[in-house]
Short mmCIF file of C-alpha atoms in Angstrom, two decimals:
data_model
loop_
_atom_site.label_atom_id
_atom_site.label_comp_id
_atom_site.label_asym_id
_atom_site.label_seq_id
_atom_site.Cartn_x
_atom_site.Cartn_y
_atom_site.Cartn_z
CA MET A 1 6.00 12.80 -63.66
CA LYS A 2 9.68 11.82 -63.96
CA LYS A 3 10.24 13.89 -60.96
CA VAL A 4 7.27 11.92 -59.21
CA PHE A 5 8.90 8.86 -60.11
CA LEU A 6 12.13 9.26 -59.15
CA SER A 7 10.83 10.60 -55.58
CA PHE A 8 9.28 7.43 -55.42
CA LEU A 9 12.33 5.49 -55.81
CA PHE A 10 14.33 7.65 -53.60
CA ALA A 11 11.74 7.25 -50.26
CA MET A 12 11.05 3.10 -51.56
CA HIS A 13 14.91 2.66 -51.20
CA PHE A 14 15.12 4.60 -48.14
CA LEU A 15 12.34 2.23 -46.60
CA PHE A 16 14.11 -0.80 -47.85
CA ALA A 17 17.28 0.55 -46.33
CA LEU A 18 15.81 0.59 -42.94
CA THR A 19 15.96 -2.89 -41.01
CA THR A 20 13.19 -4.54 -39.23
CA THR A 21 14.09 -3.80 -35.71
CA GLU A 22 14.34 -0.14 -36.85
CA LEU A 23 10.98 0.27 -38.76
CA ASN A 24 9.52 -1.14 -35.27
CA ASP A 25 11.10 1.77 -33.69
CA ILE A 26 9.96 3.94 -35.80
CA ASN A 27 6.24 2.61 -35.55
CA ILE A 28 6.42 2.71 -31.57
CA PHE A 29 7.52 6.34 -31.66
CA LYS A 30 4.77 7.60 -34.40
CA ASN A 31 1.91 5.10 -32.55
CA ASN A 32 2.33 6.52 -29.07
CA LYS A 33 4.23 10.20 -29.40
CA GLU A 34 0.38 11.42 -29.67
CA SER A 35 -0.71 9.76 -26.24
CA VAL A 36 2.26 11.53 -24.24
CA VAL A 37 1.65 15.39 -23.07
CA PHE A 38 3.11 18.04 -22.19
CA ILE A 39 2.20 19.50 -18.49
CA SER A 40 3.40 23.22 -16.99
CA THR A 41 2.49 24.38 -13.37
CA GLN A 42 1.85 27.32 -11.80
CA LYS A 43 2.53 28.65 -8.27
CA ARG A 44 0.15 31.63 -6.96
CA VAL A 45 2.58 33.92 -4.41
CA VAL A 46 1.50 36.86 -2.76
CA ASP A 47 3.74 39.83 -2.15
CA TYR A 48 3.42 40.63 1.91
CA TYR A 49 4.29 44.37 0.88
CA THR A 50 1.41 45.18 -1.30
CA LEU A 51 -0.57 42.04 -0.82
CA THR A 52 -0.29 41.56 -4.36
CA ARG A 53 -0.87 38.12 -5.89
CA TYR A 54 0.80 36.78 -8.73
CA ILE A 55 1.13 33.56 -10.65
CA ILE A 56 4.15 32.36 -11.75
CA PRO A 57 5.77 29.35 -13.40
CA ARG A 58 6.59 26.55 -11.12
CA GLY A 59 8.04 23.66 -13.21
CA SER A 60 7.16 20.91 -16.01
CA GLY A 61 7.18 17.83 -16.81
CA SER A 62 5.42 14.80 -19.46
CA GLY A 63 2.46 13.00 -18.70
CA PHE A 64 -0.08 10.77 -20.79
CA ILE A 65 -3.83 10.25 -21.96
CA TRP A 66 -5.48 7.55 -19.88
CA ASN A 67 -8.72 7.32 -21.64
CA LYS A 68 -11.71 9.64 -23.67
CA ASP A 69 -12.73 10.92 -20.52
CA GLY A 70 -9.69 13.35 -20.58
CA TYR A 71 -8.14 11.98 -17.62
CA ILE A 72 -4.13 12.34 -17.40
CA VAL A 73 -1.73 10.51 -15.43
CA THR A 74 1.61 11.93 -14.48
CA ASN A 75 3.78 11.67 -11.23
CA PHE A 76 3.49 13.53 -8.18
CA HIS A 77 6.50 15.42 -8.20
CA VAL A 78 5.75 16.53 -11.38
CA ILE A 79 2.39 18.69 -10.07
CA ARG A 80 3.87 18.96 -6.44
CA GLY A 81 3.43 22.42 -4.94
CA ALA A 82 1.64 23.51 -7.80
CA SER A 83 -1.62 25.37 -7.38
CA SER A 84 -2.59 25.03 -10.99
CA ALA A 85 -1.34 22.92 -14.01
CA THR A 86 -2.16 23.44 -17.60
CA VAL A 87 -1.89 20.12 -20.17
CA LYS A 88 -0.29 20.94 -23.94
CA LEU A 89 -1.90 18.29 -26.65
CA HIS A 90 -0.19 16.97 -29.74
CA ASN A 91 -2.36 19.16 -31.97
CA GLY A 92 -0.93 22.24 -29.88
CA LYS A 93 -4.27 23.20 -27.83
CA SER A 94 -3.90 23.72 -24.15
CA TYR A 95 -6.38 22.88 -21.43
CA LYS A 96 -6.23 24.12 -17.55
CA ALA A 97 -6.12 21.03 -15.84
CA SER A 98 -8.07 20.04 -12.61
CA MET A 99 -6.76 17.63 -9.62
CA VAL A 100 -8.65 14.41 -9.44
CA GLY A 101 -6.07 12.86 -6.93
CA VAL A 102 -3.00 11.82 -6.06
CA TYR A 103 -0.75 8.66 -4.08
CA PRO A 104 2.42 10.36 -3.37
CA ARG A 105 3.73 7.14 -2.39
CA ARG A 106 3.79 5.95 -5.65
CA ASP A 107 4.57 8.82 -7.19
CA ILE A 108 1.51 9.28 -9.01
CA ALA A 109 -1.25 11.85 -9.86
CA VAL A 110 -4.11 12.07 -11.57
CA LEU A 111 -5.33 15.24 -13.33
CA LYS A 112 -8.44 15.49 -15.94
CA ILE A 113 -8.94 18.02 -18.74
CA ASN A 114 -12.33 19.06 -20.78
CA ALA A 115 -11.08 18.08 -24.49
CA PRO A 116 -12.71 16.64 -27.27
CA SER A 117 -12.56 13.09 -27.36
CA ASN A 118 -11.30 13.15 -30.75
CA GLU A 119 -8.35 15.11 -29.29
CA LEU A 120 -7.19 12.76 -27.18
CA LYS A 121 -5.42 9.48 -27.87
CA PRO A 122 -5.18 6.92 -24.88
CA VAL A 123 -1.98 4.60 -24.46
CA LYS A 124 -2.71 1.03 -24.65
CA LEU A 125 -1.49 -0.67 -21.35
CA GLY A 126 0.79 -3.67 -21.39
CA SER A 127 1.97 -5.36 -18.13
CA SER A 128 4.90 -5.22 -16.00
CA SER A 129 4.03 -9.22 -14.08
CA ASN A 130 5.88 -10.77 -16.88
CA LEU A 131 9.10 -8.32 -17.25
CA GLN A 132 12.25 -9.94 -17.57
CA VAL A 133 16.14 -8.18 -17.41
CA GLY A 134 17.46 -7.65 -21.00
CA GLN A 135 14.20 -7.15 -22.89
CA THR A 136 13.81 -4.21 -24.95
CA VAL A 137 12.29 -0.81 -23.59
CA TYR A 138 11.14 2.74 -24.58
CA ALA A 139 11.05 5.84 -22.86
CA ILE A 140 8.81 8.60 -24.73
CA GLY A 141 8.57 12.28 -23.06
CA ASN A 142 7.50 15.48 -23.95
CA PRO A 143 10.16 17.42 -21.95
CA PHE A 144 9.77 21.20 -23.20
CA GLY A 145 6.69 21.44 -25.07
CA LEU A 146 7.60 21.77 -28.53
CA ASP A 147 8.03 17.93 -29.22
CA TRP A 148 8.14 14.67 -28.39
CA THR A 149 11.86 12.46 -27.64
CA MET A 150 12.08 8.81 -27.57
CA THR A 151 14.88 6.88 -25.93
CA LYS A 152 15.83 3.14 -26.32
CA GLY A 153 17.64 0.31 -23.69
CA ILE A 154 16.68 -2.60 -22.05
CA VAL A 155 15.30 -3.71 -18.22
CA SER A 156 18.60 -3.21 -16.29
CA ALA A 157 16.94 -4.57 -13.18
CA LEU A 158 13.46 -5.28 -11.42
CA HIS A 159 11.93 -4.98 -7.99
CA ARG A 160 14.29 -1.91 -7.53
CA GLN A 161 13.95 0.38 -4.02
CA LEU A 162 14.42 4.31 -4.38
CA THR A 163 14.38 6.64 -1.72
CA PHE A 164 13.97 10.49 -2.21
CA SER A 165 14.84 13.60 -0.88
CA ASP A 166 12.00 14.37 0.89
CA GLY A 167 12.07 10.62 2.53
CA GLY A 168 9.38 8.75 0.33
CA VAL A 169 10.44 5.41 -0.93
CA LEU A 170 9.44 4.18 -4.43
CA SER A 171 9.73 0.18 -4.27
CA GLY A 172 9.19 -2.38 -6.99
CA ALA A 173 10.64 0.37 -9.56
CA ILE A 174 11.87 -0.79 -13.07
CA GLN A 175 15.68 0.26 -13.74
CA THR A 176 16.61 0.97 -17.37
CA ASP A 177 19.19 2.31 -19.17
CA ALA A 178 17.20 4.33 -21.90
CA ALA A 179 17.89 7.99 -20.97
CA ILE A 180 15.37 9.81 -19.19
CA ASN A 181 15.98 13.05 -18.41
CA PRO A 182 13.75 15.44 -15.54
CA GLY A 183 11.61 16.61 -18.25
CA ASN A 184 10.48 13.25 -19.37
CA SER A 185 8.77 12.20 -15.58
CA GLY A 186 5.52 11.08 -16.13
CA GLY A 187 5.87 9.75 -19.47
CA ILE A 188 5.92 6.08 -20.51
CA MET A 189 7.84 3.64 -20.69
CA LEU A 190 6.84 0.55 -23.20
CA ASP A 191 8.09 -2.66 -24.39
CA SER A 192 8.59 -3.85 -28.01
CA SER A 193 5.26 -4.40 -28.89
CA GLY A 194 4.09 -0.50 -28.16
CA ARG A 195 2.26 -1.53 -25.15
CA VAL A 196 2.64 0.71 -21.87
CA ILE A 197 4.89 -0.97 -19.07
CA GLY A 198 5.52 1.76 -16.87
CA VAL A 199 5.89 5.30 -15.81
CA ASN A 200 8.90 7.51 -15.87
CA SER A 201 9.60 8.52 -12.84
CA ALA A 202 13.44 8.92 -11.83
CA ILE A 203 16.98 9.37 -12.65
CA TYR A 204 19.99 8.52 -10.33
CA SER A 205 21.86 11.33 -10.98
CA PRO A 206 24.46 13.71 -8.60
CA SER A 207 23.90 16.04 -11.55
CA GLY A 208 20.72 15.81 -12.46
CA GLY A 209 21.01 14.76 -15.94
CA ASN A 210 21.26 11.33 -17.02
CA VAL A 211 23.76 9.26 -16.23
CA GLY A 212 22.41 5.56 -17.78
CA ILE A 213 20.20 5.13 -15.03
CA GLY A 214 16.76 5.22 -15.28
CA PHE A 215 13.28 4.05 -12.96
CA ALA A 216 10.03 3.64 -13.79
CA ILE A 217 6.89 2.51 -12.01
CA PRO A 218 5.29 -0.65 -13.05
CA ILE A 219 2.15 -0.65 -15.21
CA ASP A 220 0.68 -3.28 -13.01
CA ILE A 221 0.80 -1.17 -9.65
CA VAL A 222 -0.09 2.14 -11.76
CA LYS A 223 -3.58 0.75 -12.90
CA ARG A 224 -4.71 -0.02 -9.70
CA ILE A 225 -3.74 3.33 -8.02
CA VAL A 226 -5.42 5.32 -11.33
CA GLU A 227 -8.46 2.88 -11.20
CA LYS A 228 -9.78 3.97 -7.73
CA ILE A 229 -8.29 7.73 -7.64
CA ILE A 230 -10.39 8.05 -10.81
CA LYS A 231 -13.36 6.02 -8.81
CA TYR A 232 -13.22 7.51 -5.12
CA GLY A 233 -11.07 11.01 -5.92
CA HIS A 234 -8.38 9.33 -3.59
CA TYR A 235 -6.18 6.07 -3.12
CA ILE A 236 -8.25 3.91 -0.77
CA LYS A 237 -5.42 1.42 -0.40
CA PRO A 238 -6.10 -2.09 1.29
CA SER A 239 -5.21 -2.55 4.84
CA ILE A 240 -4.78 -4.93 7.96
CA GLY A 241 -6.26 -2.38 10.23
CA ILE A 242 -3.44 -1.50 12.36
CA GLU A 243 -1.74 1.27 13.19
CA THR A 244 2.21 1.71 12.89
CA ASP A 245 5.48 3.62 12.60
CA ASP A 246 8.74 2.45 11.08
CA ARG A 247 11.20 4.50 13.75
CA ILE A 248 9.75 1.85 16.06
CA ASN A 249 10.40 -1.15 13.28
CA GLU A 250 13.73 0.42 13.29
CA TYR A 251 14.26 0.50 16.46
CA LEU A 252 12.89 -3.34 16.75
CA ASN A 253 15.82 -4.32 14.39
CA ASN A 254 18.82 -2.42 15.42
CA ALA A 255 18.26 -3.41 19.43
CA PHE A 256 16.89 -6.67 19.17
CA GLY A 257 17.77 -7.86 15.68
CA ILE A 258 13.73 -8.32 14.69
CA LYS A 259 12.39 -7.89 11.26
CA GLY A 260 9.20 -6.56 11.50
CA VAL A 261 6.09 -4.48 11.86
CA ALA A 262 5.15 -3.51 15.32
CA VAL A 263 1.61 -3.36 15.82
CA LEU A 264 1.20 -0.04 17.85
CA GLY A 265 -3.01 0.48 17.57
CA LEU A 266 -5.65 -1.06 16.24
CA ILE A 267 -8.33 0.49 13.66
CA ASN A 268 -12.06 0.83 14.98
CA GLY A 269 -13.91 -2.08 12.36
CA SER A 270 -10.90 -3.92 11.56
CA ASP A 271 -10.54 -7.51 11.29
CA ALA A 272 -7.34 -7.33 13.28
CA ILE A 273 -9.67 -6.15 16.47
CA ASN A 274 -12.09 -9.24 15.72
CA LYS A 275 -8.72 -11.74 15.74
CA GLY A 276 -7.36 -10.46 18.30
CA LEU A 277 -4.38 -8.75 17.30
CA ILE A 278 -2.34 -7.38 20.78
CA PRO A 279 -0.85 -4.10 20.48
CA ALA A 280 2.28 -2.40 22.26
CA ARG A 281 1.67 -0.68 25.41
CA LEU A 282 3.62 2.85 25.31
CA TYR A 283 4.17 4.14 28.57
CA ASN A 284 5.02 7.99 29.81
CA ASP A 285 8.18 7.62 30.24
CA GLY A 286 8.88 6.73 26.87
CA SER A 287 9.22 2.45 27.88
CA ILE A 288 7.30 0.44 25.88
CA ASP A 289 5.89 -3.12 25.67
CA PHE A 290 5.51 -4.67 22.39
CA GLY A 291 2.59 -6.74 21.71
CA ASP A 292 2.53 -8.39 18.55
CA ILE A 293 5.17 -8.33 15.65
CA ILE A 294 4.16 -9.03 12.19
CA ILE A 295 7.46 -10.67 10.26
CA LYS A 296 5.50 -12.12 7.28
CA VAL A 297 2.98 -12.00 5.13
CA ASP A 298 1.52 -14.83 3.58
CA GLY A 299 4.66 -16.47 3.66
CA LYS A 300 6.97 -13.48 2.72
CA SER A 301 9.44 -11.97 5.10
CA ILE A 302 8.69 -7.96 6.01
CA LYS A 303 10.68 -5.44 7.92
CA ASN A 304 8.80 -1.75 7.45
CA THR A 305 5.64 -0.53 6.19
CA TYR A 306 6.84 -0.47 2.57
CA ASP A 307 7.26 -4.22 2.31
CA LEU A 308 3.63 -4.75 4.35
CA ASP A 309 2.40 -2.26 2.20
CA ASP A 310 3.88 -3.88 -1.57
CA ILE A 311 2.45 -6.90 -0.33
CA LEU A 312 -1.31 -5.62 0.50
CA GLU A 313 -1.43 -3.33 -2.58
CA LYS A 314 -1.75 -6.72 -4.75
CA HIS A 315 -4.71 -7.53 -2.91
CA LYS A 316 -8.14 -6.13 -3.13
CA ILE A 317 -10.00 -4.82 -0.21
CA GLY A 318 -11.83 -7.75 1.52
CA ASP A 319 -9.38 -10.22 0.81
CA THR A 320 -7.71 -12.12 3.22
CA VAL A 321 -4.03 -12.09 3.91
CA ASN A 322 -1.93 -14.99 5.97
CA LEU A 323 -0.07 -12.97 8.74
CA THR A 324 3.00 -14.71 10.92
CA ILE A 325 3.40 -13.04 14.04
CA LEU A 326 5.97 -12.79 16.88
CA ARG A 327 4.15 -12.71 20.19
CA GLY A 328 6.39 -12.76 23.01
CA HIS A 329 8.72 -15.80 22.18
CA LYS A 330 5.92 -17.61 20.10
CA LYS A 331 4.89 -17.62 16.31
CA ILE A 332 1.24 -17.55 15.71
CA LYS A 333 -0.61 -17.38 12.15
CA LYS A 334 -3.61 -15.12 11.77
CA SER A 335 -6.00 -14.90 8.81
CA ILE A 336 -6.73 -11.42 8.71
CA LYS A 337 -9.28 -9.78 5.97
CA LEU A 338 -8.53 -6.59 4.57
CA MET A 339 -10.45 -3.10 4.79
CA GLY A 340 -9.89 -0.05 2.84
CA LEU A 341 -8.14 2.77 4.40
CA ASP A 342 -7.74 6.43 2.79
CA ASP A 343 -4.29 7.10 2.24
#
């Protein structure tokens, strides 16, 4: 009995030795770690001499439980190029995952596992709309399937734009000094209340290791994408119904100093046709007569399709946006109803 009492006193001493901030950090980790999963991917290859098929490990990363229905959210780059994936839960059980859908532009992928609901602990979603530079954030991942890791830092910057090695662009990212190592990609970024405010996506490092600059996809963007992927099996983005090409937009900027998105074509059924937008004319000799060039959307300047999509993603299909268009030497305004477009 004396030993039990002494153990109790030691535990209480240790508990009271912790600061309020430390206790909050500990609770954030305890309350959220079981929502973070380990994802391992495999790739099917063929030996063309023997025609033998093999399944080999391809890579791994983290993910998190979206809801009790077994939907798992992770980064697209975690599962890119894989032919199959396995999800390991907090209790050590592993489940084969099926692909629901992906949106590479935002580095988002949604998987699904058939696991009992009592084994699944979904995350608590917060909002990224009111984040402030300097506020505390936490990054949790499960990089090796052995145990979870948590790092702590602050929001270093907002609305960052990253260019990946494959040419993809991630815009609107949250920058943090919380260590995000490669295996933590697809894990969660939380605020000091333990709510998810972002999905850990990338680090900036010449060596591939953490050097104090990590990035996360804002959860408000993730929510819009994941909900559509779950509903439709793919991401349907809001669109003004035009065809464009950033190579042309870059040429406009470099050759004429015009920053905007050139209308190269109109999509059937779009309001852009009804409102009389004029596409460019392309000739066989490679020359081009520009028609309409969109320079602003809802009063915000744009210079490429990434800027355009960033604005439109905040809207719903059926919403109306206001365009400022350069037509020749005149600026005109058009209101366009957004249509849904498969990405």
